[in-house]
mmCIF file with all atom_site columns, C-alpha atoms in Angstrom:
data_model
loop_
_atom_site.group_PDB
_atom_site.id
_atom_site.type_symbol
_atom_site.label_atom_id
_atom_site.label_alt_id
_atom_site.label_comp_id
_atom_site.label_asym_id
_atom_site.label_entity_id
_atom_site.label_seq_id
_atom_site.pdbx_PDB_ins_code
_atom_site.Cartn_x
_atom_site.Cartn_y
_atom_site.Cartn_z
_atom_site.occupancy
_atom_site.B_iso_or_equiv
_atom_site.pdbx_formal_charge
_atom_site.auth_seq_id
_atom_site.auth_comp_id
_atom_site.auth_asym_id
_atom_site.auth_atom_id
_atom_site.pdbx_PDB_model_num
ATOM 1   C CA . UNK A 1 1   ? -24.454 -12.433 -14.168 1.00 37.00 ? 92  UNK A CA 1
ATOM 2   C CA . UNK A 1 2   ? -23.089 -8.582  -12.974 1.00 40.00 ? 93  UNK A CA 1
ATOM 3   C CA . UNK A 1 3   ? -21.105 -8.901  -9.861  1.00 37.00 ? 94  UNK A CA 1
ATOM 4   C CA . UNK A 1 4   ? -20.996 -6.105  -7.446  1.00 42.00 ? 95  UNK A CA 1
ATOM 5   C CA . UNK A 1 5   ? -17.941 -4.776  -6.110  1.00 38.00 ? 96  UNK A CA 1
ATOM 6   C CA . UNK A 1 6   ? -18.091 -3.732  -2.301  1.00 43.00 ? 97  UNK A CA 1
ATOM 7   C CA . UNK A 1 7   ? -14.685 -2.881  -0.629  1.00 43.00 ? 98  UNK A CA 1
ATOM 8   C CA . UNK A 1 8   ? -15.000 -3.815  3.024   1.00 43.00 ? 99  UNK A CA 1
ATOM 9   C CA . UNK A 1 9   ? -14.440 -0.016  5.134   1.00 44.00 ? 100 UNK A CA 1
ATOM 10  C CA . UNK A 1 10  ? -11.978 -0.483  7.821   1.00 46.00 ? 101 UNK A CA 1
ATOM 11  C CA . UNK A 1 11  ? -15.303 -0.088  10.303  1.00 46.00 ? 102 UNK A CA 1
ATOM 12  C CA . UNK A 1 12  ? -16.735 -3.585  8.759   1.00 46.00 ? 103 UNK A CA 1
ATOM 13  C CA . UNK A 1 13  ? -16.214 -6.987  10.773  1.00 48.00 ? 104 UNK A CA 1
ATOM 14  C CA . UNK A 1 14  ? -16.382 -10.219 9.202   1.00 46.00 ? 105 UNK A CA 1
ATOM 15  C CA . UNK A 1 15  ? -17.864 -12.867 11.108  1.00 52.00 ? 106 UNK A CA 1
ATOM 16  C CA . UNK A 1 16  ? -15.369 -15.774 10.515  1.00 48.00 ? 107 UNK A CA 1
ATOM 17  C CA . UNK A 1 17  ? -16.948 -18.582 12.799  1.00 54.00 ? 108 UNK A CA 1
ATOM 18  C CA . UNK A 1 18  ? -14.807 -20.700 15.193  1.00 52.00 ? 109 UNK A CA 1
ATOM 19  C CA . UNK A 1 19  ? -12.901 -22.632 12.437  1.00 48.00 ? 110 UNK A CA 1
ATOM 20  C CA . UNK A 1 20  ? -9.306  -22.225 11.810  1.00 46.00 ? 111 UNK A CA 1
ATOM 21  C CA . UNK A 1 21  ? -9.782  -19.146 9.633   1.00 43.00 ? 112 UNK A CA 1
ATOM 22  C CA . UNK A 1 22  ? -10.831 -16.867 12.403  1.00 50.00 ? 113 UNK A CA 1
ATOM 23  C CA . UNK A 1 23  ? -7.071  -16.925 13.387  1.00 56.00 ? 114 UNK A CA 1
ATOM 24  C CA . UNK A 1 24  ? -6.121  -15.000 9.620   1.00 56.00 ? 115 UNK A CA 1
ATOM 25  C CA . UNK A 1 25  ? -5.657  -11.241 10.713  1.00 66.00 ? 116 UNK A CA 1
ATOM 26  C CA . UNK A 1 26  ? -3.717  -9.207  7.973   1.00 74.00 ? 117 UNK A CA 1
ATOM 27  C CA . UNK A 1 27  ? -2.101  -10.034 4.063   1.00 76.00 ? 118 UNK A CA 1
ATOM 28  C CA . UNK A 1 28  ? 1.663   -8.637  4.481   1.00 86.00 ? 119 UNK A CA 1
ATOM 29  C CA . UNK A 1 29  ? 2.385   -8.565  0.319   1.00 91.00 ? 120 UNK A CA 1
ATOM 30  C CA . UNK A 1 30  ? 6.296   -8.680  -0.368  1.00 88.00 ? 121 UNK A CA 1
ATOM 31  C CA . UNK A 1 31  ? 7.546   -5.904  -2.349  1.00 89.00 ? 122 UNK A CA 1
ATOM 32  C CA . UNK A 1 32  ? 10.589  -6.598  -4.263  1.00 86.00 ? 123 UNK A CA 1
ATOM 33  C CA . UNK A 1 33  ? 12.733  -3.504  -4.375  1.00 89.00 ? 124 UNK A CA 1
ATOM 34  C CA . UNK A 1 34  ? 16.578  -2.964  -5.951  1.00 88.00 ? 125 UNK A CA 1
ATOM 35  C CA . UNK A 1 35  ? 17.323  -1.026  -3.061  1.00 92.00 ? 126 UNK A CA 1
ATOM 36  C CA . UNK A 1 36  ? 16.068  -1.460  0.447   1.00 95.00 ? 127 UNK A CA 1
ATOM 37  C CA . UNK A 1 37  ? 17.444  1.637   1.790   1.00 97.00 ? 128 UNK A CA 1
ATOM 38  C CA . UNK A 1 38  ? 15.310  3.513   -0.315  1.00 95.00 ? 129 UNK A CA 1
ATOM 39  C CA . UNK A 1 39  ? 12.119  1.731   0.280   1.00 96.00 ? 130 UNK A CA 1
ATOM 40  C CA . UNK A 1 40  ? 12.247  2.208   3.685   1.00 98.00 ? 131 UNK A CA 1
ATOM 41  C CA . UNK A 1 41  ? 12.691  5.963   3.253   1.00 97.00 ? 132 UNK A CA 1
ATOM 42  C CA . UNK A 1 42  ? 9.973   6.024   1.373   1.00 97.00 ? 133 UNK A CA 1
ATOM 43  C CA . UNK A 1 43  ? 7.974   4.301   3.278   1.00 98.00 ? 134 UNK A CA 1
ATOM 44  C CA . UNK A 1 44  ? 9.133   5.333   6.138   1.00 98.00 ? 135 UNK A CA 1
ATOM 45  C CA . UNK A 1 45  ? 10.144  9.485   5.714   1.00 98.00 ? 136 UNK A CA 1
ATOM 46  C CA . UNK A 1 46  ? 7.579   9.841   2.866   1.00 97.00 ? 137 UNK A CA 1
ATOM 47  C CA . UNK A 1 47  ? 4.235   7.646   3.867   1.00 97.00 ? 138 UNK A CA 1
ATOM 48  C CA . UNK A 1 48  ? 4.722   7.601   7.891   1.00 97.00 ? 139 UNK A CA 1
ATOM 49  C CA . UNK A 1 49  ? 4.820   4.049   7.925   1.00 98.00 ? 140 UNK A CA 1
ATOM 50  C CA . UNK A 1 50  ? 7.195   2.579   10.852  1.00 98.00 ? 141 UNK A CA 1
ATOM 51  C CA . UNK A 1 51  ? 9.984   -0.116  10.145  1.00 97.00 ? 142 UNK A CA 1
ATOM 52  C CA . UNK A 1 52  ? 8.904   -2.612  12.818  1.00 96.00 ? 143 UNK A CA 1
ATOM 53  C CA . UNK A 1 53  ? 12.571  -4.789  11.466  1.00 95.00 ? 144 UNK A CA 1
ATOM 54  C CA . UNK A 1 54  ? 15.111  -4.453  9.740   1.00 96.00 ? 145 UNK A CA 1
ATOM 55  C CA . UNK A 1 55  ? 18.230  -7.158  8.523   1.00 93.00 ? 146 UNK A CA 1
ATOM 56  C CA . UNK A 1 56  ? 20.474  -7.270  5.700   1.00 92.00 ? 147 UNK A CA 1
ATOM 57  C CA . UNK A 1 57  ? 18.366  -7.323  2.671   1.00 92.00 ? 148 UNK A CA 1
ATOM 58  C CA . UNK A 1 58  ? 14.943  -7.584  4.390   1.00 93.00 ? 149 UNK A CA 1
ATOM 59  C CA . UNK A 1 59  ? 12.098  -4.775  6.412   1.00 95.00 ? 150 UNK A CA 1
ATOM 60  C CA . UNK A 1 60  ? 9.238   -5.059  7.573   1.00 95.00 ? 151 UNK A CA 1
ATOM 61  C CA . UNK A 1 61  ? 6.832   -1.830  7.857   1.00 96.00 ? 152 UNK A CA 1
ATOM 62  C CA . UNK A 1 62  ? 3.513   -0.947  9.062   1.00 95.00 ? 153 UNK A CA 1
ATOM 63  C CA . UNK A 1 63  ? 1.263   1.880   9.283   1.00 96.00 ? 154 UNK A CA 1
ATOM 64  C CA . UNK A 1 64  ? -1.974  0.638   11.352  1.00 94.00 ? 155 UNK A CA 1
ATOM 65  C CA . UNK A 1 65  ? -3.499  -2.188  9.589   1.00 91.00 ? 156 UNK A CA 1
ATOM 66  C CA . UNK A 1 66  ? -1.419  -2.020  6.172   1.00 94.00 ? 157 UNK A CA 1
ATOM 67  C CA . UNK A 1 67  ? 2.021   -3.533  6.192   1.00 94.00 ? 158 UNK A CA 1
ATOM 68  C CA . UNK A 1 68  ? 4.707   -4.849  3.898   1.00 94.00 ? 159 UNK A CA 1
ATOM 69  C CA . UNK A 1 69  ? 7.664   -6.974  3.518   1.00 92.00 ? 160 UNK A CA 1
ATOM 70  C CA . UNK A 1 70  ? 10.413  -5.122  1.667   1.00 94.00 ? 161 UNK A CA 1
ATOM 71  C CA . UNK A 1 71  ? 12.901  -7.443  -0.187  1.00 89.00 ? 162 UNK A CA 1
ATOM 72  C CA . UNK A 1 72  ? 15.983  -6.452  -1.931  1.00 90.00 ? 163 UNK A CA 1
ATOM 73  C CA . UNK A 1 73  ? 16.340  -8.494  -5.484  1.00 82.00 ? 164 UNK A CA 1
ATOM 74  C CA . UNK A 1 74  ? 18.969  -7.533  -8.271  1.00 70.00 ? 165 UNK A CA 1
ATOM 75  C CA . UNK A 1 75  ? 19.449  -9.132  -11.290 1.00 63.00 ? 166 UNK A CA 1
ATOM 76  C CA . UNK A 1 76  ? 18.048  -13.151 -11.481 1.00 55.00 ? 167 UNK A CA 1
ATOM 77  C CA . UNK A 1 77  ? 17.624  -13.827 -7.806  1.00 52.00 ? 168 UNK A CA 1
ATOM 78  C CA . UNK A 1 78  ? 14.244  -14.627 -6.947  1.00 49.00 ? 169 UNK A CA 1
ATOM 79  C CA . UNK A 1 79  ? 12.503  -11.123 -7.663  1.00 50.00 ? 170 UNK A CA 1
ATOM 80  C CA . UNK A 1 80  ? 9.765   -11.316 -10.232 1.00 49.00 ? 171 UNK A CA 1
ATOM 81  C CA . UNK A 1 81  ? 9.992   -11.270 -13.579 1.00 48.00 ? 172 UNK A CA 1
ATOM 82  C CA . UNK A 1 82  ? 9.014   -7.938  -15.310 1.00 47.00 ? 173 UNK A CA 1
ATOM 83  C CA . UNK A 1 83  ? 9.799   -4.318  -14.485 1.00 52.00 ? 174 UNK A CA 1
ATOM 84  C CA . UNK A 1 84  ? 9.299   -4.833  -10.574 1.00 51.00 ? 175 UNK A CA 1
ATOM 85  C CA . UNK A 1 85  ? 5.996   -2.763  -11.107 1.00 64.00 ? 176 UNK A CA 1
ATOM 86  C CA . UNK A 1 86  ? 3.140   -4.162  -9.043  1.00 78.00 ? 177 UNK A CA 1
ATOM 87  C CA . UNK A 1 87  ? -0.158  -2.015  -7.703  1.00 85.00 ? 178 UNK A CA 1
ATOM 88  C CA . UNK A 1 88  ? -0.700  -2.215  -3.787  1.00 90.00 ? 179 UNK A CA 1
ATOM 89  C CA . UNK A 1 89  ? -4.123  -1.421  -2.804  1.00 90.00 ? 180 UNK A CA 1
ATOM 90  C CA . UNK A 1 90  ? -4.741  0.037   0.900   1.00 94.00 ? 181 UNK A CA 1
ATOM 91  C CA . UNK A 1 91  ? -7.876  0.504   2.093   1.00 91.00 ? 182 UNK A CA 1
ATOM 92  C CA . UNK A 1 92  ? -8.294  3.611   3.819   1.00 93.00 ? 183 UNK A CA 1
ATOM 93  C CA . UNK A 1 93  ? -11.039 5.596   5.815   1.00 92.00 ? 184 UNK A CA 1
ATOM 94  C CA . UNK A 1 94  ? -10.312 9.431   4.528   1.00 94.00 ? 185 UNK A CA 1
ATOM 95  C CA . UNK A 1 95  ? -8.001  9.556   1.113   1.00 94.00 ? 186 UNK A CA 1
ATOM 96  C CA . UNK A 1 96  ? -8.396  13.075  1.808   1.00 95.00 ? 187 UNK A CA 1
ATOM 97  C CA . UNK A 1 97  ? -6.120  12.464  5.140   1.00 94.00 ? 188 UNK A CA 1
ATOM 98  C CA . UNK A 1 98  ? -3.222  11.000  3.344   1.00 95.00 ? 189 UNK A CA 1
ATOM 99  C CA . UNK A 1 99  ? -3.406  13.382  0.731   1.00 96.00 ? 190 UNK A CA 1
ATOM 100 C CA . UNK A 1 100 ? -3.125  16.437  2.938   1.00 96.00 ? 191 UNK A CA 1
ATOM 101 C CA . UNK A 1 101 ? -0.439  14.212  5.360   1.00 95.00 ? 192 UNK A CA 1
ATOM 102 C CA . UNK A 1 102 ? 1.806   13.791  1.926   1.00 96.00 ? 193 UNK A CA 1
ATOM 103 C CA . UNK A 1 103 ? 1.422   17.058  0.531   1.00 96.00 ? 194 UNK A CA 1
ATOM 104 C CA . UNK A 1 104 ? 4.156   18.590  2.130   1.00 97.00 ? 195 UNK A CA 1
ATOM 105 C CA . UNK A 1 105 ? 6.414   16.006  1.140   1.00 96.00 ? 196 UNK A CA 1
ATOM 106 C CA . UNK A 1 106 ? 5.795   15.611  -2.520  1.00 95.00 ? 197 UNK A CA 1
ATOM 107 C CA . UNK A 1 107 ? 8.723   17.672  -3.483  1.00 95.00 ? 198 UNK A CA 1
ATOM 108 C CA . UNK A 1 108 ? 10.829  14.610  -2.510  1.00 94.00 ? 199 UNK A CA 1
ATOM 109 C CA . UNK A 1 109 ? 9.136   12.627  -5.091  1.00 94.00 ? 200 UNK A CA 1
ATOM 110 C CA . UNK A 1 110 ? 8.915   12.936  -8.847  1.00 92.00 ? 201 UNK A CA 1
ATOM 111 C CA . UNK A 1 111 ? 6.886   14.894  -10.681 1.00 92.00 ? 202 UNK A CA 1
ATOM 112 C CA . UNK A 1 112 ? 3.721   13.004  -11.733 1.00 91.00 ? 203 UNK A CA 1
ATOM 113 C CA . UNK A 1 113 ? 4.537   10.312  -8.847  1.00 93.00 ? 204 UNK A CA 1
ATOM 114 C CA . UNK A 1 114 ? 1.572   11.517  -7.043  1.00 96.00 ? 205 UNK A CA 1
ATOM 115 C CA . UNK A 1 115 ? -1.965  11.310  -8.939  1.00 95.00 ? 206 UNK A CA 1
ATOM 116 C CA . UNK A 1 116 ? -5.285  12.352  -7.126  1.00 96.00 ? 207 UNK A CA 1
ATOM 117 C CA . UNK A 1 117 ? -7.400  11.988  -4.879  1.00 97.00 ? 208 UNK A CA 1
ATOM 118 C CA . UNK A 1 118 ? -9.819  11.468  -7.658  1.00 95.00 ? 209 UNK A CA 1
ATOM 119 C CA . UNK A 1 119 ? -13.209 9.509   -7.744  1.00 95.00 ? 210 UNK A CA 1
ATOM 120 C CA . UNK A 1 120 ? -13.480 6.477   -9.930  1.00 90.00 ? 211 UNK A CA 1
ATOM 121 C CA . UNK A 1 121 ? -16.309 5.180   -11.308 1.00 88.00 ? 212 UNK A CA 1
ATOM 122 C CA . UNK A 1 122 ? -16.662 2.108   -9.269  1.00 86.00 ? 213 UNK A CA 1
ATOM 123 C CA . UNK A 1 123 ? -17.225 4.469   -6.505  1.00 89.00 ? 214 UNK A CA 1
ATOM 124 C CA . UNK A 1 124 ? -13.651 4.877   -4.963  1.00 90.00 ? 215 UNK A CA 1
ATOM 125 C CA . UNK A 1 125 ? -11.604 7.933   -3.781  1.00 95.00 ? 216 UNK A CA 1
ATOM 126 C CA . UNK A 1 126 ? -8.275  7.116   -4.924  1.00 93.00 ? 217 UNK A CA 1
ATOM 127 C CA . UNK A 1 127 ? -4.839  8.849   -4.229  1.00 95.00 ? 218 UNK A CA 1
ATOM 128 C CA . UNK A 1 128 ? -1.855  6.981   -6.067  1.00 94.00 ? 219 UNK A CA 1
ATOM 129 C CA . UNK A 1 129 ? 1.603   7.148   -5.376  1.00 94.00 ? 220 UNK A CA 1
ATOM 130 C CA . UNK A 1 130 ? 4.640   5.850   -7.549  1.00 91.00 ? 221 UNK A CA 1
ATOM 131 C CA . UNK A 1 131 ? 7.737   4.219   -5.269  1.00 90.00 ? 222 UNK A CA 1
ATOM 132 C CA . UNK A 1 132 ? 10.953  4.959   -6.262  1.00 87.00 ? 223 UNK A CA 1
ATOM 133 C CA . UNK A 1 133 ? 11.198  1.470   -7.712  1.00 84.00 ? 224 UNK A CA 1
ATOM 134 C CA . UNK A 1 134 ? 8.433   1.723   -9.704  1.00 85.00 ? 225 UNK A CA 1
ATOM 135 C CA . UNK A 1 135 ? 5.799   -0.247  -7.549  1.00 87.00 ? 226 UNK A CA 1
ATOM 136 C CA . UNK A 1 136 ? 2.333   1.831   -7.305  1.00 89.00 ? 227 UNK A CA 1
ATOM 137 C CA . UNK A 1 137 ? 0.479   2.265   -4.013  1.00 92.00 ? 228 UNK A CA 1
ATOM 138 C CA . UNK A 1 138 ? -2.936  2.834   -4.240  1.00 91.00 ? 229 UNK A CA 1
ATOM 139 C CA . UNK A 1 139 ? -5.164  4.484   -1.200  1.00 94.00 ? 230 UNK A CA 1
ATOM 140 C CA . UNK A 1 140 ? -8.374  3.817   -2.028  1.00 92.00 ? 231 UNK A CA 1
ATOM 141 C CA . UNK A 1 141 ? -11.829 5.392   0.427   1.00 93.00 ? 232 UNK A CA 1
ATOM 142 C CA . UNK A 1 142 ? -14.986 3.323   -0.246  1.00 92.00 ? 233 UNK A CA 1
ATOM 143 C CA . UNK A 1 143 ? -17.500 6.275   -1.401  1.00 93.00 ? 234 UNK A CA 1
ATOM 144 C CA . UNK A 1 144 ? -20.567 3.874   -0.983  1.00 86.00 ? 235 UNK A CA 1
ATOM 145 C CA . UNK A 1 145 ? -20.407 4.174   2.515   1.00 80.00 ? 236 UNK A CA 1
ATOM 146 C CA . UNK A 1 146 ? -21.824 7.208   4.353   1.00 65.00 ? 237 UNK A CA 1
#
């Protein structure tokens, strides 16, 4: 049986009924980071997204539709097991936008941190962009869709 993949483009609407699920509006991932400071400068002074809240060891920021929930975690204190490295995918209408937006500001990130846009075989546009902690966001532009 071969599945095939559609991303939904931020145009689509999904026609949820009346039920209960019609009130589900946005996933907010966590991202566990060692230091918050430095996620929200990156996500803030880097990607343009906006810190919406900030306390102690927690922020919350959003950029349109796409948001996350930054969480400081050292040592054995809830974070994840692992390296901290998990892949964020954001759906976007022009990859070509946020690569032109975060040109100018690539010099603030490491070399290689910053990989694309480049066209994948399962008919994406993909930009990807390394955070400081080692988490990977990934801006992905449906090319099925005219």
């Amino acid at each position: 049986m071969e599945l095939e993949y559609r991303g939904l483009a931020a145009s689509d609407t999904v026609d949820t009924g009346t039920g209960p699920v019609s009130n589900l509006y946005r996933v907010t991932p966590f991202m566990h980071v060692p230091d918050i400071a430095a996620a929200v400068n990156f996500f803030t002074d880097i990607l343009s997204f906006e810190c919406r809240y900030r306390q102690g060891s927690y922020a919350y920021v959003q950029r349109e539709a796409a948001a996350f929930r930054l969480v400081e975690n050292s040592g054995d204190d809830g974070a994840p097991p692992g390296n901290r490295r998990f892949c964020y995918y954001v759906d976007v209408r022009d990859v070509a936008a946020i690569a032109a937006e975060l040109a100018p500001k690539a010099s603030l990130l490491n070399d290689g941190d910053i990989y694309g846009p480049i066209d994948q075989i399962y008919g994406q546009r993909e930009l990807m962009v390394v955070a400081p902690d080692g988490n990977l966001l990934v801006f992905g532009q449906d090319l099925t869709r005219g």
